[in-house]
Coordinates of N, CA and C in Angstrom, one line a residue:
M266 N -0.2 -8.4 -0.6 CA -1.4 -7.8 -0.6 C -2.6 -8.0 -1.3
F267 N -2.4 -7.7 -2.3 CA -3.3 -8.2 -3.3 C -4.2 -9.5 -3.4
S268 N -3.4 -10.3 -2.6 CA -3.9 -11.9 -2.9 C -4.9 -12.2 -1.1
I269 N -5.1 -11.2 -0.4 CA -6.5 -11.0 0.6 C -7.7 -10.4 1.0
I270 N -7.3 -9.3 -0.7 CA -8.1 -8.6 -0.6 C -9.6 -8.8 -1.5
R271 N -10.9 -9.0 -0.9 CA -12.0 -9.8 -1.0 C -12.9 -8.3 -0.9
P272 N -14.2 -8.7 -1.6 CA -15.4 -7.8 -1.4 C -15.6 -8.5 -0.1
G273 N -16.3 -7.2 0.4 CA -16.7 -7.8 2.0 C -15.8 -7.5 3.0
M274 N -14.8 -7.5 3.1 CA -13.6 -6.4 4.0 C -13.5 -5.0 4.2
R275 N -13.6 -5.0 5.3 CA -13.3 -3.5 5.8 C -11.9 -2.6 4.8
M276 N -12.0 -1.3 4.8 CA -10.8 -0.4 4.4 C -10.0 -0.7 5.7
S277 N -10.2 -0.6 6.6 CA -9.9 -0.8 8.2 C -9.2 -1.9 8.1
D278 N -9.6 -2.8 7.8 CA -8.8 -4.3 7.6 C -7.6 -4.4 6.8
V279 N -7.4 -3.7 5.7 CA -6.7 -3.5 4.4 C -5.4 -2.3 5.3
D280 N -6.0 -1.6 5.5 CA -5.0 -0.9 5.8 C -3.8 -1.8 7.5
A281 N -4.5 -2.1 8.2 CA -4.5 -3.3 9.4 C -3.1 -4.1 9.0
T282 N -3.3 -5.0 7.8 CA -3.2 -5.8 7.7 C -1.0 -5.2 6.9
I283 N -1.4 -3.7 5.9 CA -0.6 -3.2 5.4 C 0.6 -2.6 6.4
R284 N 0.1 -2.4 7.5 CA 0.6 -2.2 8.6 C 1.3 -2.9 9.2
K285 N 1.4 -4.4 9.9 CA 1.3 -5.7 10.6 C 2.5 -5.5 9.4
Y286 N 2.5 -6.1 8.2 CA 3.3 -6.9 7.2 C 4.3 -5.6 7.3
N287 N 4.3 -4.4 7.3 CA 5.3 -4.2 7.3 C 6.3 -3.4 8.3
A288 N 5.7 -3.8 9.6 CA 6.1 -3.8 11.0 C 6.5 -5.1 11.4
E289 N 6.2 -6.4 10.7 CA 7.2 -7.3 10.4 C 8.3 -7.3 9.7
R290 N 7.8 -7.0 8.2 CA 9.5 -6.6 8.1 C 10.7 -5.6 8.3
L291 N 10.1 -4.5 9.3 CA 11.4 -3.7 9.7 C 11.6 -4.8 11.3
V292 N 10.8 -5.0 11.6 CA 11.5 -5.9 13.1 C 12.6 -7.2 12.3
E293 N 12.1 -7.6 11.1 CA 12.9 -8.5 10.6 C 14.2 -7.6 10.3
A294 N 14.3 -6.4 9.3 CA 15.8 -6.6 9.0 C 16.2 -5.5 10.1
G295 N 15.9 -5.6 11.1 CA 16.5 -4.4 12.6 C 16.6 -3.7 12.9
V296 N 15.4 -2.6 12.1 CA 15.2 -1.0 12.1 C 14.2 -1.0 13.5
M297 N 13.3 -2.3 13.6 CA 12.7 -1.8 15.1 C 12.6 -3.1 16.0
S298 N 12.6 -2.9 17.0 CA 12.7 -4.0 18.2 C 11.5 -4.6 18.4
S299 N 10.6 -4.1 18.1 CA 8.9 -4.0 18.3 C 8.4 -3.6 17.0
V300 N 6.8 -4.5 16.7 CA 6.3 -4.3 15.6 C 5.1 -3.1 16.2
D301 N 5.3 -2.8 17.6 CA 4.0 -1.5 18.2 C 4.9 0.1 17.4
E302 N 6.5 -0.6 17.2 CA 6.5 1.1 16.8 C 6.4 1.1 15.7
V303 N 6.3 0.9 14.4 CA 5.7 1.3 13.2 C 5.2 2.4 13.4
G304 N 4.6 2.7 14.2 CA 4.3 4.6 13.6 C 5.1 5.4 13.1
T305 N 6.5 5.0 13.6 CA 7.4 6.2 13.5 C 8.1 6.2 12.6
Y306 N 8.4 4.6 11.4 CA 8.4 4.6 10.1 C 7.1 4.4 9.1
M307 N 6.0 4.6 9.5 CA 5.0 4.2 8.9 C 3.7 5.5 9.0
W308 N 3.9 6.5 8.0 CA 3.3 7.6 9.3 C 1.9 7.9 8.7
H309 N 2.0 7.6 7.9 CA -0.1 7.4 7.5 C 0.0 5.9 7.0
G310 N -2.0 6.1 6.7 CA -2.6 5.0 6.4 C -1.5 3.8 5.3
G311 N -2.5 3.0 5.4 CA -1.6 2.2 4.0 C -3.4 1.6 2.9
A312 N -3.7 2.7 2.9 CA -4.7 2.4 2.2 C -5.8 3.4 2.4
H313 N -6.3 4.2 0.7 CA -7.1 5.3 0.8 C -7.8 5.2 -0.6
H314 N -8.8 5.6 -0.7 CA -9.6 5.2 -2.0 C -9.3 6.4 -3.0
I315 N -9.3 6.6 -4.2 CA -9.0 7.3 -5.2 C -10.2 8.1 -6.1
G316 N -9.9 9.1 -6.2 CA -11.5 9.4 -7.6 C -10.9 10.5 -7.7
Y317 N -11.7 12.0 -7.7 CA -11.8 13.0 -8.2 C -10.5 13.7 -7.3
D318 N -10.0 13.6 -6.1 CA -8.9 14.1 -5.5 C -7.9 12.5 -5.5
V319 N -6.6 13.2 -5.1 CA -5.9 12.4 -5.3 C -6.2 11.0 -3.8
H320 N -6.5 12.0 -2.4 CA -6.6 10.7 -1.7 C -8.4 11.3 -1.0
D321 N -9.4 11.3 -1.9 CA -10.6 10.5 -1.6 C -10.9 10.6 0.0
R322 N -11.5 11.2 0.7 CA -12.5 10.9 1.8 C -13.8 9.9 2.2
V323 N -13.8 9.1 2.6 CA -14.5 8.2 3.2 C -14.7 7.7 3.9
K324 N -15.5 8.0 5.2 CA -16.1 7.3 6.4 C -15.7 6.2 6.3
R325 N -15.2 5.7 7.3 CA -14.5 4.1 7.7 C -15.5 3.9 9.0
P326 N -15.4 2.7 8.9 CA -15.4 1.6 7.7 C -16.6 1.4 7.0
E327 N -15.6 1.5 5.8 CA -16.1 1.6 4.6 C -15.6 -0.6 3.7
I328 N -17.0 -1.1 3.7 CA -17.0 -2.2 3.4 C -16.4 -1.5 1.9
I329 N -15.9 -3.1 1.4 CA -15.2 -3.4 0.1 C -15.5 -4.2 -0.9
A330 N -16.9 -3.3 -2.4 CA -17.1 -4.2 -3.4 C -16.7 -4.1 -3.8
P331 N -16.9 -4.8 -5.1 CA -16.9 -5.2 -6.5 C -17.1 -3.5 -7.1
G332 N -16.6 -3.3 -7.8 CA -16.3 -2.2 -8.7 C -15.5 -0.9 -7.7
I333 N -15.2 -1.1 -6.5 CA -15.0 0.1 -5.6 C -13.0 -0.3 -6.4
V334 N -12.6 0.8 -6.4 CA -11.4 1.2 -6.9 C -10.5 2.5 -5.9
F335 N -9.1 1.8 -5.4 CA -8.4 2.1 -4.0 C -7.3 2.3 -4.1
C336 N -6.7 2.7 -3.3 CA -5.2 2.6 -3.8 C -4.4 2.3 -2.5
I337 N -3.4 1.2 -2.6 CA -2.2 0.2 -1.3 C -1.5 1.2 -1.5
D338 N -1.5 1.9 -0.2 CA 0.0 3.2 0.1 C 0.6 2.4 1.0
V339 N 2.1 1.7 0.4 CA 3.0 1.2 1.3 C 4.1 2.8 1.8
G340 N 4.8 3.0 2.4 CA 5.2 4.2 2.7 C 6.2 3.8 4.1
I341 N 7.4 3.5 3.6 CA 8.0 3.4 5.3 C 9.1 5.0 4.5
Y342 N 9.1 5.7 6.3 CA 10.6 6.3 6.1 C 11.1 6.1 7.4
H343 N 12.4 6.7 7.2 CA 13.5 6.4 8.4 C 14.0 7.9 8.4
E344 N 13.2 8.7 9.6 CA 14.0 10.2 9.7 C 15.8 10.0 9.9
E345 N 15.6 9.5 10.5 CA 17.3 9.6 11.2 C 18.2 9.2 9.9
W346 N 17.8 8.2 8.7 CA 18.9 7.7 8.2 C 18.7 9.2 6.8
G347 N 17.4 9.9 6.8 CA 16.9 10.7 5.8 C 17.0 9.9 4.9
I348 N 15.6 8.6 4.9 CA 15.5 7.8 3.4 C 14.1 7.8 3.5
G349 N 13.1 7.2 2.7 CA 12.2 6.8 3.1 C 11.4 6.5 1.6
F350 N 10.8 5.7 1.1 CA 10.0 5.3 -0.4 C 8.5 5.0 -0.1
R351 N 7.8 5.3 -1.2 CA 6.6 4.9 -1.2 C 6.4 4.5 -2.7
L352 N 5.0 3.4 -2.1 CA 5.0 2.6 -3.3 C 3.4 2.2 -3.1
E353 N 2.7 2.9 -4.3 CA 1.5 3.1 -4.4 C 1.2 2.0 -6.0
D354 N -0.2 1.4 -5.7 CA -0.8 0.2 -6.3 C -1.9 0.9 -6.7
N355 N -2.8 0.8 -7.7 CA -3.7 1.2 -7.7 C -5.0 -0.6 -7.6
C356 N -5.9 -0.7 -6.7 CA -6.5 -2.1 -7.0 C -8.0 -1.7 -7.5
L357 N -8.6 -2.9 -8.8 CA -9.8 -2.6 -8.8 C -10.4 -4.1 -8.0
V358 N -11.5 -3.7 -6.8 CA -12.1 -5.2 -6.4 C -13.0 -5.5 -7.6
T359 N -13.0 -7.0 -7.6 CA -13.7 -7.7 -8.9 C -15.1 -8.6 -7.3
E360 N -15.7 -9.3 -8.1 CA -16.3 -10.3 -7.4 C -15.7 -10.9 -7.1
D361 N -14.7 -11.8 -7.0 CA -14.1 -12.8 -6.4 C -12.1 -12.3 -5.6
G362 N -12.3 -11.2 -6.0 CA -10.6 -11.0 -5.3 C -10.4 -9.4 -6.0
C363 N -9.2 -9.0 -6.6 CA -9.2 -8.1 -7.1 C -7.7 -7.5 -8.0
E364 N -7.8 -6.5 -8.9 CA -6.8 -6.5 -10.0 C -5.9 -5.7 -9.5
N365 N -5.1 -5.4 -10.2 CA -3.7 -4.5 -9.6 C -3.3 -3.7 -11.1
L366 N -4.1 -2.5 -10.6 CA -4.3 -1.2 -11.8 C -2.8 -1.2 -12.6
S367 N -2.6 -1.5 -11.7 CA -0.6 -0.6 -11.9 C 0.2 -1.8 -11.8
A368 N 0.1 -2.8 -12.3 CA 1.0 -4.0 -12.3 C 1.8 -4.0 -13.5
G369 N 1.9 -3.3 -14.4 CA 2.4 -2.7 -15.8 C 3.8 -2.2 -15.0
I370 N 3.8 -1.4 -14.0 CA 4.7 0.0 -13.7 C 6.0 -1.2 -13.3
P371 N 7.1 -0.5 -14.2 CA 8.1 -0.9 -13.9 C 8.7 -0.5 -12.4
R372 N 9.5 -1.7 -12.3 CA 9.5 -1.4 -10.5 C 11.2 -2.2 -10.2
T373 N 12.3 -2.9 -10.8 CA 12.8 -2.8 -10.4 C 14.1 -1.7 -11.2
I374 N 15.2 -1.5 -10.7 CA 16.3 -0.8 -11.4 C 16.4 -0.7 -12.6
E375 N 16.4 -1.6 -13.3 CA 17.0 -2.2 -14.6 C 15.5 -1.7 -15.8
D376 N 14.2 -2.0 -15.2 CA 13.2 -1.8 -15.7 C 12.6 -0.4 -16.0
I377 N 13.7 0.7 -14.3 CA 12.9 2.1 -14.4 C 14.0 2.2 -15.9
E378 N 15.1 2.3 -15.5 CA 16.1 2.5 -16.1 C 15.8 2.4 -17.9
A379 N 15.4 1.5 -18.1 CA 15.2 1.1 -19.9 C 14.0 2.0 -19.7
A380 N 12.9 2.1 -19.0 CA 12.3 3.1 -19.4 C 12.7 4.7 -19.3
M381 N 13.3 5.1 -18.8 CA 13.8 6.5 -18.7 C 14.7 6.2 -20.3
R382 N 14.9 5.7 -20.3 CA 15.6 5.4 -22.1 C 14.7 5.3 -22.9
G383 N 13.8 4.8 -22.8 CA 12.6 4.9 -24.1 C 12.1 3.1 -24.7
E384 N 13.3 2.3 -23.9 CA 13.0 1.1 -24.7 C 12.0 0.5 -24.0

């Protein structure tokens, strides 16, 4: 997702891109038969501002500008299976793209377990 983010985009465009990406992956995995079903598995928006509150509210459509920090919030939930996941990355918009401020967070099972052991 970070490769597409540029100043001048709207937050709603980021959200739509994330929803489309998730929908396509869920169809590929056989979880859904149509991308139109994505709302069944993605219950919230794909991006939100951050600030004093966890989910700051901003009137949309907000134009993304350099210096804005927001959260790319990918969450998929399968109620029938009783599972779900949520991955949030903080994004700083730069003059020509963006920087993933949470890139150093462990993501693989091995890296998470190593961090839990204090390695």
